[in-house]
Amino acid sequence: SKLTAIAQRAWNDSTSRGLVQRATDRRARQLADSGLVDYSAQAHGYLTFLSQLGDGFPLPPKVIKADELALEVYWRAPNYSKQWILGRRDTLLLPTDINYHRDHLGIVQNNFPDIIRLGDGDEVQDVAHPLSPRGLATYEYQLSDSLRMEIPGRTIDVYEVKIRPTDDRIAAAVGAVYIAKDDGQVVRMAFSFTRSALKDKQLEDVSIVIENSLIEGRFWLPRRQEIEIRRTGSWMDFPARGIIRGRWEIRDYKVNQGSTVALTPGPEILYAPPQRRAQFRWPEGSIMAGIPDDIEVASDADVRQVQEEARRLVRAQALQRSRATLPSVRAISDLL
C-alpha cells in the first residue's frame, strides 16, 4: 500500500544517487556485518511451459507441461551455495521433449551476484547488477515513490527506485529496486532486460521478480521469486510463442546451525543423493491442483507490470527483437 507520495525527481539527482549508493554499499558489506554464517531453507516451486499460436497470438497461452519441484537450499559464508532437488513431478498435457536449463530448477541466491546471468548464460549473460560498482556507472536512477510493503510478520517502509541504462543499446536491466528506508537493504527487485542483454535471438523478453523477507529479525533472505521467459518463432508457417514461467516460495529457514552441505563439490543445483530423494513424499493432490488459477489465461500481474514498466522506461527499440529474423522450428518445444 502507498505510504506517501513524493515529488517526481529528475533522473540521477543527488537524492536518488545517494540512496542507490547507500544500498550498493550495504549490499557489499551486509554479509560481513550481519553475522550470517550459514542457513538452510525449503523451496517449493512450479515450472510451466505454455504455448501460443497465430498471428498476434489472439488466444491466451495454454499449459503444455507443468513441473513441481521441492528443494533444500543451503548457503554458507562468504558465498557458497548448494540446492538439492528432493522431489520433481510433472504433468505432460501435450507431447514434448522439453528440457530446462539447470538454473531454472532452483532459486536465485543473494539477489544475484554483481554480474547477472540466466539460462546458464545462454539467455542473459554478463549484465551489470544495478546495485554494484559497475552498475553505478552503467545505470541512471530515479527515486519514484515511497511505499509501505507487507512482509510476513511486519510492515516496512521502502523507497521505489526506477533503473534504466544510460545507453539503452547496451546489455542492461530495466525496472525497479525497492530499498528499505531504515537500513538500505534490498526488499524487492523487479526488472526486465534490454534487447542487447538477450543472447538467444529467439528470446522475446525475460522478466524477473525477487522478494526478500526479514528472517529472525536480522537477515534479509529470499521469500518469493518469479521468472517469465518468452521465445517466438514460427511452426508450420504459424507464428508461435513458447513461455516458461517459474514461481517459487522459500520458507522454513534455519540460520547459523553449522551446515556444511553448501561446501560439497559439484554444480550449485543438482539432484539430492538417491537415499535422500527416496525419503521425500509429495502431499496429497495432483500437480495441476496446485498451479495458480490464472496461469492458463494471463501472465502474473507482477511480471506483466515489469514488462509494461520496461517499455515505459526505455525506447521500444531497446526491448524488441527483429521480426525479420523469426526462426522456424520443427516442434513447439524447439522454442525452448
Tab-separated table of C-alpha atoms in Angstrom:
chain	number	residue	atom	x	y	z
A	1	SER	CA	0.000	0.000	0.000
A	2	LYS	CA	1.079	3.590	-0.645
A	3	LEU	CA	2.835	5.384	2.203
A	4	THR	CA	3.346	8.908	0.926
A	5	ALA	CA	3.612	10.499	-2.468
A	6	ILE	CA	6.982	12.074	-3.133
A	7	ALA	CA	7.946	14.665	-5.645
A	8	GLN	CA	8.891	13.225	-9.019
A	9	ARG	CA	12.645	13.573	-9.137
A	10	ALA	CA	14.925	14.023	-12.081
A	11	TRP	CA	16.922	11.021	-13.212
A	12	ASN	CA	20.258	10.764	-11.403
A	13	ASP	CA	19.582	13.623	-8.998
A	14	SER	CA	21.670	13.679	-5.820
A	15	THR	CA	18.966	12.117	-3.630
A	16	SER	CA	18.382	9.186	-5.982
A	17	ARG	CA	22.097	8.558	-6.452
A	18	GLY	CA	22.727	8.839	-2.716
A	19	LEU	CA	20.031	6.264	-1.929
A	20	VAL	CA	21.368	3.818	-4.520
A	21	GLN	CA	24.958	4.320	-3.340
A	22	ARG	CA	23.844	3.521	0.206
A	23	ALA	CA	22.045	0.367	-0.948
A	24	THR	CA	25.068	-0.702	-3.005
A	25	ASP	CA	27.411	-0.211	-0.052
A	26	ARG	CA	25.001	-2.057	2.235
A	27	ARG	CA	24.746	-4.931	-0.231
A	28	ALA	CA	28.546	-5.171	-0.478
A	29	ARG	CA	29.128	-5.351	3.260
A	30	GLN	CA	25.954	-6.996	4.567
A	31	LEU	CA	27.423	-10.499	4.753
A	32	ALA	CA	30.401	-9.356	6.777
A	33	ASP	CA	28.288	-7.167	9.057
A	34	SER	CA	25.211	-9.285	9.574
A	35	GLY	CA	26.639	-12.245	11.451
A	36	LEU	CA	25.084	-14.584	8.896
A	37	VAL	CA	27.319	-17.674	8.750
A	38	ASP	CA	25.029	-20.238	7.130
A	39	TYR	CA	21.401	-21.121	6.541
A	40	SER	CA	19.181	-23.793	5.088
A	41	ALA	CA	15.617	-23.494	3.816
A	42	GLN	CA	12.908	-25.292	1.868
A	43	ALA	CA	11.960	-24.049	-1.606
A	44	HIS	CA	8.788	-25.092	-3.396
A	45	GLY	CA	8.162	-24.120	-6.982
A	46	TYR	CA	6.310	-24.640	-10.233
A	47	LEU	CA	7.802	-24.523	-13.716
A	48	THR	CA	5.245	-24.346	-16.503
A	49	PHE	CA	5.764	-24.337	-20.248
A	50	LEU	CA	2.971	-22.697	-22.245
A	51	SER	CA	2.426	-22.006	-25.925
A	52	GLN	CA	0.504	-19.641	-28.186
A	53	LEU	CA	-0.111	-19.866	-31.913
A	54	GLY	CA	-1.455	-17.483	-34.540
A	55	ASP	CA	-0.815	-14.000	-35.862
A	56	GLY	CA	-0.875	-11.586	-32.939
A	57	PHE	CA	-1.394	-14.524	-30.526
A	58	PRO	CA	-5.142	-13.925	-30.138
A	59	LEU	CA	-5.758	-16.746	-27.643
A	60	PRO	CA	-4.371	-16.933	-24.093
A	61	PRO	CA	-1.328	-19.189	-23.587
A	62	LYS	CA	-2.100	-22.767	-22.601
A	63	VAL	CA	-0.075	-25.120	-20.438
A	64	ILE	CA	1.774	-27.882	-22.301
A	65	LYS	CA	3.874	-29.150	-19.410
A	66	ALA	CA	3.973	-28.403	-15.680
A	67	ASP	CA	6.712	-29.398	-13.218
A	68	GLU	CA	6.528	-29.179	-9.451
A	69	LEU	CA	9.813	-29.083	-7.539
A	70	ALA	CA	10.854	-29.321	-3.900
A	71	LEU	CA	14.374	-28.245	-2.938
A	72	GLU	CA	16.587	-27.959	0.067
A	73	VAL	CA	18.543	-24.707	-0.193
A	74	TYR	CA	21.856	-24.237	1.600
A	75	TRP	CA	24.152	-21.259	1.875
A	76	ARG	CA	27.394	-20.648	3.766
A	77	ALA	CA	29.564	-17.518	4.005
A	78	PRO	CA	31.126	-15.975	2.123
A	79	ASN	CA	29.226	-17.133	-0.966
A	80	TYR	CA	28.918	-20.919	-1.121
A	81	SER	CA	25.546	-22.156	-2.305
A	82	LYS	CA	24.027	-25.584	-2.849
A	83	GLN	CA	20.476	-26.508	-3.880
A	84	TRP	CA	19.376	-30.128	-3.715
A	85	ILE	CA	16.334	-31.238	-5.675
A	86	LEU	CA	14.450	-33.578	-3.333
A	87	GLY	CA	11.355	-34.063	-5.453
A	88	ARG	CA	10.232	-33.380	-9.002
A	89	ARG	CA	6.994	-34.419	-10.639
A	90	ASP	CA	5.385	-33.290	-13.856
A	91	THR	CA	2.193	-33.413	-15.852
A	92	LEU	CA	2.623	-33.583	-19.611
A	93	LEU	CA	-0.514	-32.316	-21.331
A	94	LEU	CA	0.822	-32.452	-24.907
A	95	PRO	CA	3.743	-34.403	-26.398
A	96	THR	CA	7.019	-32.527	-25.986
A	97	ASP	CA	10.697	-33.134	-25.238
A	98	ILE	CA	11.295	-30.001	-23.194
A	99	ASN	CA	14.457	-29.726	-21.111
A	100	TYR	CA	15.094	-26.722	-18.861
A	101	HIS	CA	18.386	-25.014	-18.155
A	102	ARG	CA	19.789	-26.118	-14.809
A	103	ASP	CA	19.372	-22.710	-13.173
A	104	HIS	CA	15.620	-22.758	-13.969
A	105	LEU	CA	15.319	-25.630	-11.492
A	106	GLY	CA	16.323	-23.556	-8.455
A	107	ILE	CA	16.133	-20.135	-6.869
A	108	VAL	CA	18.311	-17.022	-7.132
A	109	GLN	CA	20.567	-16.584	-4.102
A	110	ASN	CA	21.713	-13.192	-2.753
A	111	ASN	CA	19.681	-11.128	-5.260
A	112	PHE	CA	22.133	-12.213	-7.984
A	113	PRO	CA	25.893	-11.660	-7.934
A	114	ASP	CA	27.333	-8.430	-9.317
A	115	ILE	CA	27.137	-9.931	-12.824
A	116	ILE	CA	23.723	-11.348	-13.773
A	117	ARG	CA	23.370	-14.497	-15.887
A	118	LEU	CA	20.288	-16.572	-16.707
A	119	GLY	CA	19.783	-19.798	-18.592
A	120	ASP	CA	23.348	-20.840	-17.748
A	121	GLY	CA	24.480	-17.803	-19.730
A	122	ASP	CA	22.518	-18.765	-22.863
A	123	GLU	CA	19.633	-16.365	-22.170
A	124	VAL	CA	21.098	-13.415	-20.262
A	125	GLN	CA	24.853	-13.068	-19.898
A	126	ASP	CA	27.119	-10.577	-18.128
A	127	VAL	CA	24.638	-7.841	-17.233
A	128	ALA	CA	25.805	-5.445	-14.528
A	129	HIS	CA	23.764	-5.640	-11.320
A	130	PRO	CA	22.022	-2.291	-10.718
A	131	LEU	CA	23.403	-2.235	-7.163
A	132	SER	CA	27.069	-2.911	-7.897
A	133	PRO	CA	30.126	-0.737	-8.545
A	134	ARG	CA	29.907	-1.468	-12.265
A	135	GLY	CA	26.169	-0.863	-12.175
A	136	LEU	CA	26.609	2.623	-10.744
A	137	ALA	CA	28.493	3.528	-13.930
A	138	THR	CA	26.009	1.699	-16.198
A	139	TYR	CA	22.615	2.910	-14.989
A	140	GLU	CA	20.747	6.033	-14.075
A	141	TYR	CA	18.273	6.080	-11.215
A	142	GLN	CA	15.098	7.882	-10.227
A	143	LEU	CA	13.559	7.911	-6.752
A	144	SER	CA	9.979	7.326	-7.822
A	145	ASP	CA	7.843	6.604	-4.775
A	146	SER	CA	7.690	5.839	-1.075
A	147	LEU	CA	5.692	2.729	-0.244
A	148	ARG	CA	4.601	0.604	2.671
A	149	MET	CA	5.055	-3.099	1.943
A	150	GLU	CA	3.628	-6.031	3.840
A	151	ILE	CA	6.012	-8.894	4.527
A	152	PRO	CA	5.315	-11.846	6.826
A	153	GLY	CA	5.114	-10.570	10.368
A	154	ARG	CA	6.000	-6.986	9.547
A	155	THR	CA	5.143	-3.822	7.639
A	156	ILE	CA	8.130	-1.971	6.203
A	157	ASP	CA	8.596	1.422	4.550
A	158	VAL	CA	10.545	1.305	1.295
A	159	TYR	CA	11.693	3.589	-1.493
A	160	GLU	CA	10.949	2.588	-5.071
A	161	VAL	CA	13.847	3.470	-7.358
A	162	LYS	CA	13.483	3.149	-11.137
A	163	ILE	CA	16.521	1.937	-13.074
A	164	ARG	CA	17.451	2.226	-16.733
A	165	PRO	CA	20.770	2.107	-18.598
A	166	THR	CA	22.499	5.327	-19.576
A	167	ASP	CA	22.686	3.817	-23.069
A	168	ASP	CA	19.781	1.518	-23.887
A	169	ARG	CA	21.723	-0.112	-26.716
A	170	ILE	CA	23.925	-1.983	-24.240
A	171	ALA	CA	23.187	-5.181	-22.302
A	172	ALA	CA	21.408	-3.999	-19.156
A	173	ALA	CA	18.467	-4.409	-16.789
A	174	VAL	CA	15.400	-2.147	-16.823
A	175	GLY	CA	12.903	-1.874	-13.973
A	176	ALA	CA	12.933	-1.026	-10.276
A	177	VAL	CA	14.539	-1.863	-6.954
A	178	TYR	CA	12.793	-1.398	-3.619
A	179	ILE	CA	15.080	-0.303	-0.800
A	180	ALA	CA	14.263	-0.379	2.913
A	181	LYS	CA	14.025	3.145	4.288
A	182	ASP	CA	15.668	2.392	7.627
A	183	ASP	CA	18.734	0.348	6.667
A	184	GLY	CA	19.147	0.401	2.873
A	185	GLN	CA	18.518	-3.324	2.407
A	186	VAL	CA	17.060	-4.698	-0.828
A	187	VAL	CA	13.458	-5.742	-0.179
A	188	ARG	CA	12.365	-6.343	-3.765
A	189	MET	CA	13.759	-6.296	-7.305
A	190	ALA	CA	11.620	-6.313	-10.451
A	191	PHE	CA	13.199	-5.896	-13.850
A	192	SER	CA	13.421	-6.938	-17.474
A	193	PHE	CA	16.350	-6.634	-19.905
A	194	THR	CA	17.308	-4.696	-23.000
A	195	ARG	CA	17.445	-6.472	-26.330
A	196	SER	CA	21.252	-6.478	-26.256
A	197	ALA	CA	21.236	-8.443	-22.993
A	198	LEU	CA	19.351	-11.381	-24.511
A	199	LYS	CA	21.864	-13.778	-26.020
A	200	ASP	CA	19.361	-16.119	-27.684
A	201	LYS	CA	17.941	-14.419	-30.780
A	202	GLN	CA	14.648	-16.287	-30.350
A	203	LEU	CA	14.054	-14.596	-26.993
A	204	GLU	CA	11.269	-12.034	-26.896
A	205	ASP	CA	11.740	-10.917	-23.295
A	206	VAL	CA	12.817	-12.083	-19.841
A	207	SER	CA	11.278	-10.718	-16.628
A	208	ILE	CA	12.311	-11.322	-13.005
A	209	VAL	CA	10.671	-10.538	-9.645
A	210	ILE	CA	12.610	-11.254	-6.439
A	211	GLU	CA	11.228	-10.567	-2.968
A	212	ASN	CA	13.091	-10.894	0.324
A	213	SER	CA	11.850	-11.212	3.880
A	214	LEU	CA	13.357	-10.464	7.264
A	215	ILE	CA	14.338	-13.720	8.972
A	216	GLU	CA	14.833	-13.794	12.748
A	217	GLY	CA	14.540	-10.015	12.739
A	218	ARG	CA	18.041	-9.608	11.255
A	219	PHE	CA	18.638	-11.287	7.913
A	220	TRP	CA	17.083	-10.366	4.556
A	221	LEU	CA	16.742	-13.678	2.709
A	222	PRO	CA	14.726	-14.927	-0.309
A	223	ARG	CA	10.965	-15.317	0.185
A	224	ARG	CA	9.285	-15.317	-3.250
A	225	GLN	CA	10.601	-15.333	-6.824
A	226	GLU	CA	9.054	-15.301	-10.280
A	227	ILE	CA	10.527	-15.511	-13.748
A	228	GLU	CA	8.961	-15.410	-17.192
A	229	ILE	CA	10.874	-16.201	-20.391
A	230	ARG	CA	9.204	-15.789	-23.782
A	231	ARG	CA	10.504	-17.046	-27.125
A	232	THR	CA	8.932	-16.519	-30.529
A	233	GLY	CA	9.363	-18.167	-33.888
A	234	SER	CA	7.154	-19.982	-36.364
A	235	TRP	CA	5.773	-23.506	-36.538
A	236	MET	CA	4.383	-24.804	-39.839
A	237	ASP	CA	4.231	-21.170	-41.030
A	238	PHE	CA	2.196	-20.114	-37.961
A	239	PRO	CA	3.642	-17.521	-35.565
A	240	ALA	CA	4.457	-19.406	-32.368
A	241	ARG	CA	5.389	-18.336	-28.857
A	242	GLY	CA	6.764	-20.512	-26.061
A	243	ILE	CA	6.612	-19.269	-22.456
A	244	ILE	CA	8.429	-20.551	-19.383
A	245	ARG	CA	7.010	-19.400	-16.056
A	246	GLY	CA	8.649	-20.182	-12.755
A	247	ARG	CA	7.223	-19.376	-9.314
A	248	TRP	CA	8.999	-20.098	-6.045
A	249	GLU	CA	8.214	-19.810	-2.339
A	250	ILE	CA	11.048	-20.171	0.186
A	251	ARG	CA	10.344	-20.932	3.842
A	252	ASP	CA	11.384	-22.901	6.961
A	253	TYR	CA	14.723	-21.165	7.457
A	254	LYS	CA	17.314	-22.496	9.872
A	255	VAL	CA	20.058	-19.935	10.477
A	256	ASN	CA	23.615	-20.367	11.815
A	257	GLN	CA	23.320	-24.053	12.691
A	258	GLY	CA	26.643	-25.126	11.254
A	259	SER	CA	25.505	-26.630	7.967
A	260	THR	CA	28.362	-27.811	5.747
A	261	VAL	CA	26.259	-29.098	2.840
A	262	ALA	CA	26.933	-25.939	0.831
A	263	LEU	CA	30.619	-26.824	0.766
A	264	THR	CA	30.149	-30.096	-1.130
A	265	PRO	CA	31.626	-30.082	-4.661
A	266	GLY	CA	29.735	-30.029	-7.932
A	267	PRO	CA	27.200	-27.669	-9.537
A	268	GLU	CA	25.120	-25.388	-7.348
A	269	ILE	CA	21.826	-27.050	-8.335
A	270	LEU	CA	21.695	-30.834	-8.551
A	271	TYR	CA	19.596	-33.800	-7.525
A	272	ALA	CA	19.944	-34.933	-3.932
A	273	PRO	CA	21.522	-38.354	-3.286
A	274	PRO	CA	19.120	-41.231	-4.105
A	275	GLN	CA	18.601	-42.206	-0.480
A	276	ARG	CA	17.616	-38.640	0.392
A	277	ARG	CA	15.183	-38.399	-2.542
A	278	ALA	CA	13.633	-41.720	-1.576
A	279	GLN	CA	12.557	-40.224	1.754
A	280	PHE	CA	10.656	-37.368	0.138
A	281	ARG	CA	6.855	-37.581	-0.130
A	282	TRP	CA	4.554	-35.244	-2.019
A	283	PRO	CA	1.403	-34.116	-0.217
A	284	GLU	CA	-1.962	-35.358	-1.421
A	285	GLY	CA	-3.305	-33.835	-4.610
A	286	SER	CA	-2.182	-33.543	-8.205
A	287	ILE	CA	0.357	-31.088	-9.543
A	288	MET	CA	-2.300	-29.282	-11.594
A	289	ALA	CA	-4.359	-28.629	-8.474
A	290	GLY	CA	-1.518	-26.530	-7.084
A	291	ILE	CA	-0.922	-24.350	-10.138
A	292	PRO	CA	-2.348	-20.828	-9.663
A	293	ASP	CA	-5.725	-20.369	-11.337
A	294	ASP	CA	-4.568	-17.510	-13.577
A	295	ILE	CA	-1.651	-19.318	-15.164
A	296	GLU	CA	-3.570	-20.535	-18.227
A	297	VAL	CA	-5.142	-17.212	-19.045
A	298	ALA	CA	-2.698	-14.419	-18.261
A	299	SER	CA	0.762	-13.520	-17.077
A	300	ASP	CA	1.163	-12.977	-13.374
A	301	ALA	CA	0.290	-9.375	-12.535
A	302	ASP	CA	3.745	-8.683	-11.097
A	303	VAL	CA	5.544	-9.946	-14.189
A	304	ARG	CA	3.167	-8.119	-16.511
A	305	GLN	CA	3.847	-4.897	-14.600
A	306	VAL	CA	7.607	-5.425	-15.028
A	307	GLN	CA	7.170	-5.759	-18.791
A	308	GLU	CA	4.985	-2.655	-19.015
A	309	GLU	CA	7.366	-0.613	-16.870
A	310	ALA	CA	10.344	-1.626	-19.010
A	311	ARG	CA	8.548	-0.404	-22.127
A	312	ARG	CA	7.864	2.897	-20.408
A	313	LEU	CA	11.436	3.479	-19.234
A	314	VAL	CA	13.368	2.886	-22.453
A	315	ARG	CA	12.777	3.146	-26.185
A	316	ALA	CA	10.736	0.353	-27.714
A	317	GLN	CA	13.690	-0.491	-29.965
A	318	ALA	CA	15.776	-1.299	-26.900
A	319	LEU	CA	13.452	-4.172	-25.997
A	320	GLN	CA	12.111	-5.523	-29.277
A	321	ARG	CA	13.635	-8.234	-31.403
A	322	SER	CA	13.593	-8.007	-35.182
A	323	ARG	CA	10.510	-9.511	-36.789
A	324	ALA	CA	12.503	-10.139	-39.941
A	325	THR	CA	14.608	-12.814	-38.273
A	326	LEU	CA	11.850	-15.040	-36.888
A	327	PRO	CA	13.288	-18.568	-36.879
A	328	SER	CA	11.288	-21.577	-37.987
A	329	VAL	CA	11.098	-24.626	-35.733
A	330	ARG	CA	10.001	-28.211	-36.311
A	331	ALA	CA	8.182	-28.594	-32.999
A	332	ILE	CA	6.754	-26.254	-30.389
A	333	SER	CA	9.287	-27.486	-27.839
A	334	ASP	CA	12.141	-26.285	-30.068
A	335	LEU	CA	11.194	-22.773	-28.920
A	336	LEU	CA	12.618	-23.735	-25.515
